[in-house]
Coordinates of C-alpha atoms and ligand atoms in Angstrom, one line a residue:
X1 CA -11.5 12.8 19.1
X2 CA -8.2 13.4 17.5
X3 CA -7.9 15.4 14.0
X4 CA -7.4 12.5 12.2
X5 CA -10.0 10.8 14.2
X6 CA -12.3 13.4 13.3
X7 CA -11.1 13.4 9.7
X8 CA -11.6 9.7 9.0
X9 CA -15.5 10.2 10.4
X10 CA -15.6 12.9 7.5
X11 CA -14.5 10.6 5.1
X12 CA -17.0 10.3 1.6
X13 CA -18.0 6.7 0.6
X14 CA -21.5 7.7 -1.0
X15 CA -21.4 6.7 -4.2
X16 CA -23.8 9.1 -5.1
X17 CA -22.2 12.1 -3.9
X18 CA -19.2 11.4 -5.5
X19 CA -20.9 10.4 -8.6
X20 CA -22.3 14.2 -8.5
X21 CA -19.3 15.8 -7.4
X22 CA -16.9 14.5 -10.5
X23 CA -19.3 13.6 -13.3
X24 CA -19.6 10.1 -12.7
X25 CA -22.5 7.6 -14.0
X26 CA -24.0 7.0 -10.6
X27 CA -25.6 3.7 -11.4
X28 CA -22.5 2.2 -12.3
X29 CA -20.6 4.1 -9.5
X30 CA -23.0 2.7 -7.3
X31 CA -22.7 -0.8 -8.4
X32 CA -19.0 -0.7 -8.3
X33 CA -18.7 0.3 -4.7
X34 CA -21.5 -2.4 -4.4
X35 CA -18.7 -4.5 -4.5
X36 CA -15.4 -2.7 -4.2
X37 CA -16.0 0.1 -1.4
X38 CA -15.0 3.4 -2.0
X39 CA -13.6 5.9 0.8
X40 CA -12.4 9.0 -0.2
X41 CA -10.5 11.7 2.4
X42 CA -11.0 15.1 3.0
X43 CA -7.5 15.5 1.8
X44 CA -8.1 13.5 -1.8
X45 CA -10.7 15.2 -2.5
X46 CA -8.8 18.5 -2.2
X47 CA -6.3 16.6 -4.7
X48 CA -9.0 15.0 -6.7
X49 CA -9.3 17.0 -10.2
X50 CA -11.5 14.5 -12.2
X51 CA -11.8 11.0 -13.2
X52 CA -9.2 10.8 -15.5
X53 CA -6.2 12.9 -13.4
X54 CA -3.9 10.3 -11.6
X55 CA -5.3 10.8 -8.6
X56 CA -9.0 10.1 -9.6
X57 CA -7.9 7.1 -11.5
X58 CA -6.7 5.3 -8.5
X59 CA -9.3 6.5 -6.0
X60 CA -12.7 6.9 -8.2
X61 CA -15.0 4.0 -8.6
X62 CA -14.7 2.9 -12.4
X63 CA -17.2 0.4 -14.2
X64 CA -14.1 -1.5 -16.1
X65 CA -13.7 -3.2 -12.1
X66 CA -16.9 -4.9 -12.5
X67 CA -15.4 -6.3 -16.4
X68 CA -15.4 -10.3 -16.6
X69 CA -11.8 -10.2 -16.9
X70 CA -11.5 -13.7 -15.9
X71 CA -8.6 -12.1 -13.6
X72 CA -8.0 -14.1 -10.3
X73 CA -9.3 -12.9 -6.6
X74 CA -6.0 -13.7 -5.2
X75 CA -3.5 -14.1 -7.7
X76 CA -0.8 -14.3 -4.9
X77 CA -2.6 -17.0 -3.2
X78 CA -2.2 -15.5 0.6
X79 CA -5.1 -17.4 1.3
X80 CA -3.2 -20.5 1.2
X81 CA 0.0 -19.2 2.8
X82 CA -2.1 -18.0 5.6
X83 CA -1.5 -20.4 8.5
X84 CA -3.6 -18.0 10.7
X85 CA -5.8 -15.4 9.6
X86 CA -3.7 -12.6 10.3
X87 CA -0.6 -14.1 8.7
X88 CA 0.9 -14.6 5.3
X89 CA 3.6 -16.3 6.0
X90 CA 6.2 -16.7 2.2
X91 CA 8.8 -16.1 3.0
X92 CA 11.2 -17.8 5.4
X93 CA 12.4 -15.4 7.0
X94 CA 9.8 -12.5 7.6
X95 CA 5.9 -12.8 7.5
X96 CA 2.9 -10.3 7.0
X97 CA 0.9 -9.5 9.8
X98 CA -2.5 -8.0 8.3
X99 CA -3.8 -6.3 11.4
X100 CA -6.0 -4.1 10.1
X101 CA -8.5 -4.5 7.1
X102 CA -9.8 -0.6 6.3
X103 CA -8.2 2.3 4.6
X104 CA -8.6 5.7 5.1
X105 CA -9.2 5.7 1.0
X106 CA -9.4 2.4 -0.9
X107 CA -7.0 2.2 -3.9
X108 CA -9.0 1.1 -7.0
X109 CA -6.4 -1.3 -8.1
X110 CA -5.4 -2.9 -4.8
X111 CA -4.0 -6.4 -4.8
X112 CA -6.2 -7.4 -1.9
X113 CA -9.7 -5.7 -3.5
X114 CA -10.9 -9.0 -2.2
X115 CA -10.6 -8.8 1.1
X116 CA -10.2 -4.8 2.4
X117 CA -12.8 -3.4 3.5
X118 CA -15.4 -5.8 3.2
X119 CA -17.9 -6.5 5.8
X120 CA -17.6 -9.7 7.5
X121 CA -13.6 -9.6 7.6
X122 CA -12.4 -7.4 10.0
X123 CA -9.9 -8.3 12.5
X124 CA -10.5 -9.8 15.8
X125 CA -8.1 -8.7 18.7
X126 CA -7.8 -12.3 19.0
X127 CA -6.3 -13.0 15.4
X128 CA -4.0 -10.4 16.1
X129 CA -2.7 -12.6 19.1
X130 CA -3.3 -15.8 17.2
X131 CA -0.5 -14.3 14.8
X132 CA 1.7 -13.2 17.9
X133 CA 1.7 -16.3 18.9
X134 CA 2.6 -17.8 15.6
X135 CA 5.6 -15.2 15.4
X136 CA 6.6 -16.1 18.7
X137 CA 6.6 -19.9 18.0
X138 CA 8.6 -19.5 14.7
X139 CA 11.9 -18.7 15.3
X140 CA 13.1 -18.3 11.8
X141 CA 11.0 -15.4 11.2
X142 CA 13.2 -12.1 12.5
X143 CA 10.8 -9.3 10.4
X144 CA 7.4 -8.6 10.6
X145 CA 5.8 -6.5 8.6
X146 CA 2.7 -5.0 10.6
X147 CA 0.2 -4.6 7.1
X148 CA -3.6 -4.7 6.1
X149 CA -5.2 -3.0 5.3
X150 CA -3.8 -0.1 6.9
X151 CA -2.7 -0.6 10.5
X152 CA -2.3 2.8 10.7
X153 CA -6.0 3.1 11.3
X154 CA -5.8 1.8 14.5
X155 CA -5.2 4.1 17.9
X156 CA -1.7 4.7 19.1
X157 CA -2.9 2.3 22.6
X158 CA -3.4 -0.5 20.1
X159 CA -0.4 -0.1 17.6
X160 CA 2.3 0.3 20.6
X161 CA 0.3 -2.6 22.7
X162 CA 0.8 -5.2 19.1
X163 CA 4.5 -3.6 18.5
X164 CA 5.1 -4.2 22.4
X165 CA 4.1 -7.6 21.6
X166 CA 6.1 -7.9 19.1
X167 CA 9.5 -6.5 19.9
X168 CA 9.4 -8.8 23.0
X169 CA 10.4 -11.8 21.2
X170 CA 13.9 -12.6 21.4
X171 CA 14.4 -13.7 17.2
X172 CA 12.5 -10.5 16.1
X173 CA 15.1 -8.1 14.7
X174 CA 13.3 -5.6 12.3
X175 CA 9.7 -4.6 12.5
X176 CA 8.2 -2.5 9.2
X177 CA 4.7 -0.8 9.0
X178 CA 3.2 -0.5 5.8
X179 CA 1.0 2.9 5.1
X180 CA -0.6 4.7 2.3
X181 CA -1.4 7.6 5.4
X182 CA 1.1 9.8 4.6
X183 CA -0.5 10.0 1.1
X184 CA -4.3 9.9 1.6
X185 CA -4.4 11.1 5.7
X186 CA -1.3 12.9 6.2
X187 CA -2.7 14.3 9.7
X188 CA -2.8 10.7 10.8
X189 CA 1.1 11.3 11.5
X190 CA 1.6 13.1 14.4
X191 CA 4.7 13.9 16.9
X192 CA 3.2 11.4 19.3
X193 CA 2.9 8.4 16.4
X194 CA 6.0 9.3 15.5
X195 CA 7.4 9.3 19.2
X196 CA 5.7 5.6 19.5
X197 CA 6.9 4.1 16.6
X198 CA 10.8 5.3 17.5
X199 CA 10.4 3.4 20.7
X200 CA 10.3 0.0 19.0
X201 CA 13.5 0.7 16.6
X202 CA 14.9 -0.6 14.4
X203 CA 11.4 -0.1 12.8
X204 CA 11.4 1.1 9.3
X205 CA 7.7 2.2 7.7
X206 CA 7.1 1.7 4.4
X207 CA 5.2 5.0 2.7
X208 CA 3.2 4.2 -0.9
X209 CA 3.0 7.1 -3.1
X210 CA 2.3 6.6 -7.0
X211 CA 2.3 10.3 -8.6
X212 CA 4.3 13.6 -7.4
X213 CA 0.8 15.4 -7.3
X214 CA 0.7 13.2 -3.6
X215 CA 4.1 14.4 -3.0
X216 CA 1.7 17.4 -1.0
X217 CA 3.0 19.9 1.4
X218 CA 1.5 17.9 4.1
X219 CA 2.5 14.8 3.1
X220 CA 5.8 16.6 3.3
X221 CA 5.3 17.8 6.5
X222 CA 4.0 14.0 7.5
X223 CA 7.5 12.2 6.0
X224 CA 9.4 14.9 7.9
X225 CA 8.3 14.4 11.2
X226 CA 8.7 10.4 10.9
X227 CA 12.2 11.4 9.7
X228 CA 13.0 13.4 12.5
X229 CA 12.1 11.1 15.1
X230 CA 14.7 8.4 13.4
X231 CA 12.5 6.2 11.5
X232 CA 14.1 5.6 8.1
X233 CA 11.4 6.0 5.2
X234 CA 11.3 3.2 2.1
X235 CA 8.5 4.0 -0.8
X236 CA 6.8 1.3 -2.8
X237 CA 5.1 2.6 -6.0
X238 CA 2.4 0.6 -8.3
X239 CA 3.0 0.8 -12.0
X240 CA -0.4 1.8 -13.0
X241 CA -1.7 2.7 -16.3
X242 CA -2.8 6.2 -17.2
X243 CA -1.3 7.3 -13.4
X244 CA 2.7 6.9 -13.7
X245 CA 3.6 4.8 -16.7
X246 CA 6.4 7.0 -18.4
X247 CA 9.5 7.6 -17.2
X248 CA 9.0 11.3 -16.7
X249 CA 6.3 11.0 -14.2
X250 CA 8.5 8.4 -12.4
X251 CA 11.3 10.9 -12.0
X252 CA 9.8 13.4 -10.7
X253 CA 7.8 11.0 -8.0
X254 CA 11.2 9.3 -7.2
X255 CA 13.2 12.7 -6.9
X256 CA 10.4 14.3 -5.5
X257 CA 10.4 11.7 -2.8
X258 CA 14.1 11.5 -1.6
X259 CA 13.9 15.4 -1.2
X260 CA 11.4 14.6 1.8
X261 CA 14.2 12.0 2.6
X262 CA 11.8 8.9 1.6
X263 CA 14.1 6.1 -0.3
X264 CA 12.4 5.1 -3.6
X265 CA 12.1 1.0 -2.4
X266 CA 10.4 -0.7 -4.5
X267 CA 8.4 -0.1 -8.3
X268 CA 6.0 -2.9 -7.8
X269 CA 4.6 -4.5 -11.5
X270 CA 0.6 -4.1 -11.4
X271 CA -0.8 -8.1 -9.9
X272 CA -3.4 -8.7 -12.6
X273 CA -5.9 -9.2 -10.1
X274 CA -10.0 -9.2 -11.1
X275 CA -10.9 -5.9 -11.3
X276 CA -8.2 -4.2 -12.3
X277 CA -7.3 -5.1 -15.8
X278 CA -7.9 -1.3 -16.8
X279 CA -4.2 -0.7 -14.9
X280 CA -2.2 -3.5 -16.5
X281 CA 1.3 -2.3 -18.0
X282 CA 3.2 -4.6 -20.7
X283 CA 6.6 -5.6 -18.6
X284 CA 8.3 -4.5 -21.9
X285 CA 6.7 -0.9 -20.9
X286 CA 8.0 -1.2 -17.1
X287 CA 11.4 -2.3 -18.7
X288 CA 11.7 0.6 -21.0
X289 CA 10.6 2.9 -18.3
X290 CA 13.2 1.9 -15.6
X291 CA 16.0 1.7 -18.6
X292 CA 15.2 5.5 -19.4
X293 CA 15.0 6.6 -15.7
X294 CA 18.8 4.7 -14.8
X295 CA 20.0 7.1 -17.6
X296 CA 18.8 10.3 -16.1
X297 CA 18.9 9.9 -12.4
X298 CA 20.5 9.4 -8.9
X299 CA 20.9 5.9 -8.2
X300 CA 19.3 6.6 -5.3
X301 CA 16.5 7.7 -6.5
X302 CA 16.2 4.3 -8.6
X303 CA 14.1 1.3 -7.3
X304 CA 13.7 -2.0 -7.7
X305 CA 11.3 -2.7 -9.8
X306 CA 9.8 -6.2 -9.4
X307 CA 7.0 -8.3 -10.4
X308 CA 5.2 -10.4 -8.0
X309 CA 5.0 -14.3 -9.5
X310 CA 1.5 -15.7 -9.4
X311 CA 0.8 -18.7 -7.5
X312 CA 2.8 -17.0 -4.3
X313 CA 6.4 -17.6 -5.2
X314 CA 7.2 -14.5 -4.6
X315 CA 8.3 -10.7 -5.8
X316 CA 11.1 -11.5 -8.4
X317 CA 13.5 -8.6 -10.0
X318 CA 11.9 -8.1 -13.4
X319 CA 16.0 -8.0 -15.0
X320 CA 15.9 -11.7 -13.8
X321 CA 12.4 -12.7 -15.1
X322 CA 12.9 -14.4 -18.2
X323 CA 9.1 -15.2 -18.7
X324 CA 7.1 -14.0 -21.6
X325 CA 5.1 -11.2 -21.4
X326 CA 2.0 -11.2 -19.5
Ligands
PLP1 C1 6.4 -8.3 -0.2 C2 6.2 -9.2 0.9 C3 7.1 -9.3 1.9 C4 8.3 -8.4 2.1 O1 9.2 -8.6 1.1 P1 10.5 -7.6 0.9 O2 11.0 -8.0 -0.4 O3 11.3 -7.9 2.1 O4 10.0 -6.2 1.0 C5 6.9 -10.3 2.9 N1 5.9 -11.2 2.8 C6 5.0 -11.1 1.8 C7 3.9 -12.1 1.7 C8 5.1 -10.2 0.8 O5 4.2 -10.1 -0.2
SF4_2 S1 -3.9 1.5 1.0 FE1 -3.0 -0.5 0.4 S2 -4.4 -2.1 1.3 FE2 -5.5 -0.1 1.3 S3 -6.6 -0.1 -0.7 FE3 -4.7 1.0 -1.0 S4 -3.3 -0.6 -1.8 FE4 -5.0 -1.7 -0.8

């Protein structure tokens, strides 16, 4: 078994220990990951200082998810825009290919809390062809976004045999992976990952960090071997309530990450999806925030901060949404 391999088996999802460990109700932690599992890393809980730090408010179980916010399942509606299980296909041009439906720590607030890691949906080897196929038989699309989940769970063999796949078709220009590993299982990136993914260039992969205190000196060490092998780094960040919402916090996460040569991609507006209504941000807030940040700091350190539009239109620029709050 590899170290990561290894790691991942030492993962915690036992409500009751982590309960005990930060001071946590356990009846309510244990109904919550009743419904919403829970995974924490060895490497979080090293980070982990208590419920209320950043980092415990997007990892630790929280009795607000079980609130009847009235909040939709999939306020994106991928289900519909799935026209095989793997795919979410919205855009004309590039597609998501979920490949994997586990995390190595499940973010409280995630957009698909519905679907990752519950029982009964992982993904068959035979979906993941199923959405080959579909790629293969759609010439429009040129990107795919490998996603879950993270599909950096999966073993090298199986991530090189689907980007093999992939790069084989003629109309495919730029593949993207999209990981929260160099945040919550930084030992998941090794020379030989690296070494595999620059193989299949152009390939970007898309990091997620929310708060500097991830900005860790392994997750340094993770961004810089990825770097050095030639794959170019883009970060997407969740605006989250009591975890980044001022415009301090932001700066230091944005400059923080192009230091580790990670390009601040995109600041994504929280989807007000059920169980998460403790993490909703007024857009006026995200709007003030990104007006303070363009004052103080490198433009490259500034991203785009967009909102996604429910009903699966898409992710919109929130300087061209004209909507009313919500
Ligand atoms: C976000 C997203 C993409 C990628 O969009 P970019 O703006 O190119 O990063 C593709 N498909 C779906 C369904 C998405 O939600
Ligand atoms: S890593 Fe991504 S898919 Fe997994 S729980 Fe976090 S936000 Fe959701």
């Amino acid at each position: 078994m590899t170290v990561w391999e290894e790691e991942l088996r030492q993962c915690c999802t036992d409500p009751a220990q982590i309960a005990r460990r930060f001071g946590l109700d356990p009846a309510s932690a244990g109904a919550v990951a009743e419904r919403y599992p829970v995974r924490l890393t060895p490497h979080l809980l090293g980070l982990i200082e208590g419920p209320d730090d950043p980092l415990g408010r997007q990892f630790l179980p929280h009795p607000a998810e079980l609130d009847e916010d009235r909040l939709p399942e999939d306020p994106l509606a991928e289900e519909t825009l799935s026209p095989t299980p793997a795919i979410v296909h919205r855009y004309r041009d590039r597609v998501l290919l979920l490949a994997a439906n586990t995390c190595a720590a499940y973010c409280r607030f995630c957009t698909r809390k519905r679907r990752v890691g519950c029982r009964g949906r992982s993904v068959a080897f035979g979906e993941i062809l199923a959405a080959i196929e579909y790629v293969a038989a759609n010439p429009e699309i040129r990107e795919v976004i490998v996603s879950g989940g993270d599909p950096l769970l999966m073993a090298d063999g199986m991530l090189g045999e689907i980007l093999g796949r992939l790069r084989k078709i003629p109309h495919i220009g730029l593949l993207r992976v999209a990981t929260r590993t160099p945040a919550v299982l930084p030992a998941r990136i090794t020379a030989s990952l690296a070494e595999l993914l620059r193989r299949f260039a152009p390939l970007f992969l898309t990091t997620h960090f929310n708060h500097p205190r991830e900005l860790s000196a392994e997750a340094a060490e993770a961004c810089a071997r990825l770097v050095d092998a030639g794959i170019p780094l883009a970060n997407q960040t969740v605006l989250l309530r009591g975890v980044n919402d001022d415009a301090g916090t932001l700066a230091d996460l944005f400059q923080g990450l192009l230091l580790l040569r990670v390009r601040p991609y995109y600041l994504h507006h929280p989807d007000p999806v059920h169980g998460t209504a403790h993490f909703a941000v007024p857009l006026t807030r995200g709007r003030d925030i990104m007006q303070e940040l363009w004052r103080g700091t490198s433009g490259l350190a500034i991203p785009h901060y967009v909102v996604d539009t429910p009903g699966g239109k898409g992710k919109v620029p929130v300087h061209l949404v004209d909507t009313v709050d919500k």
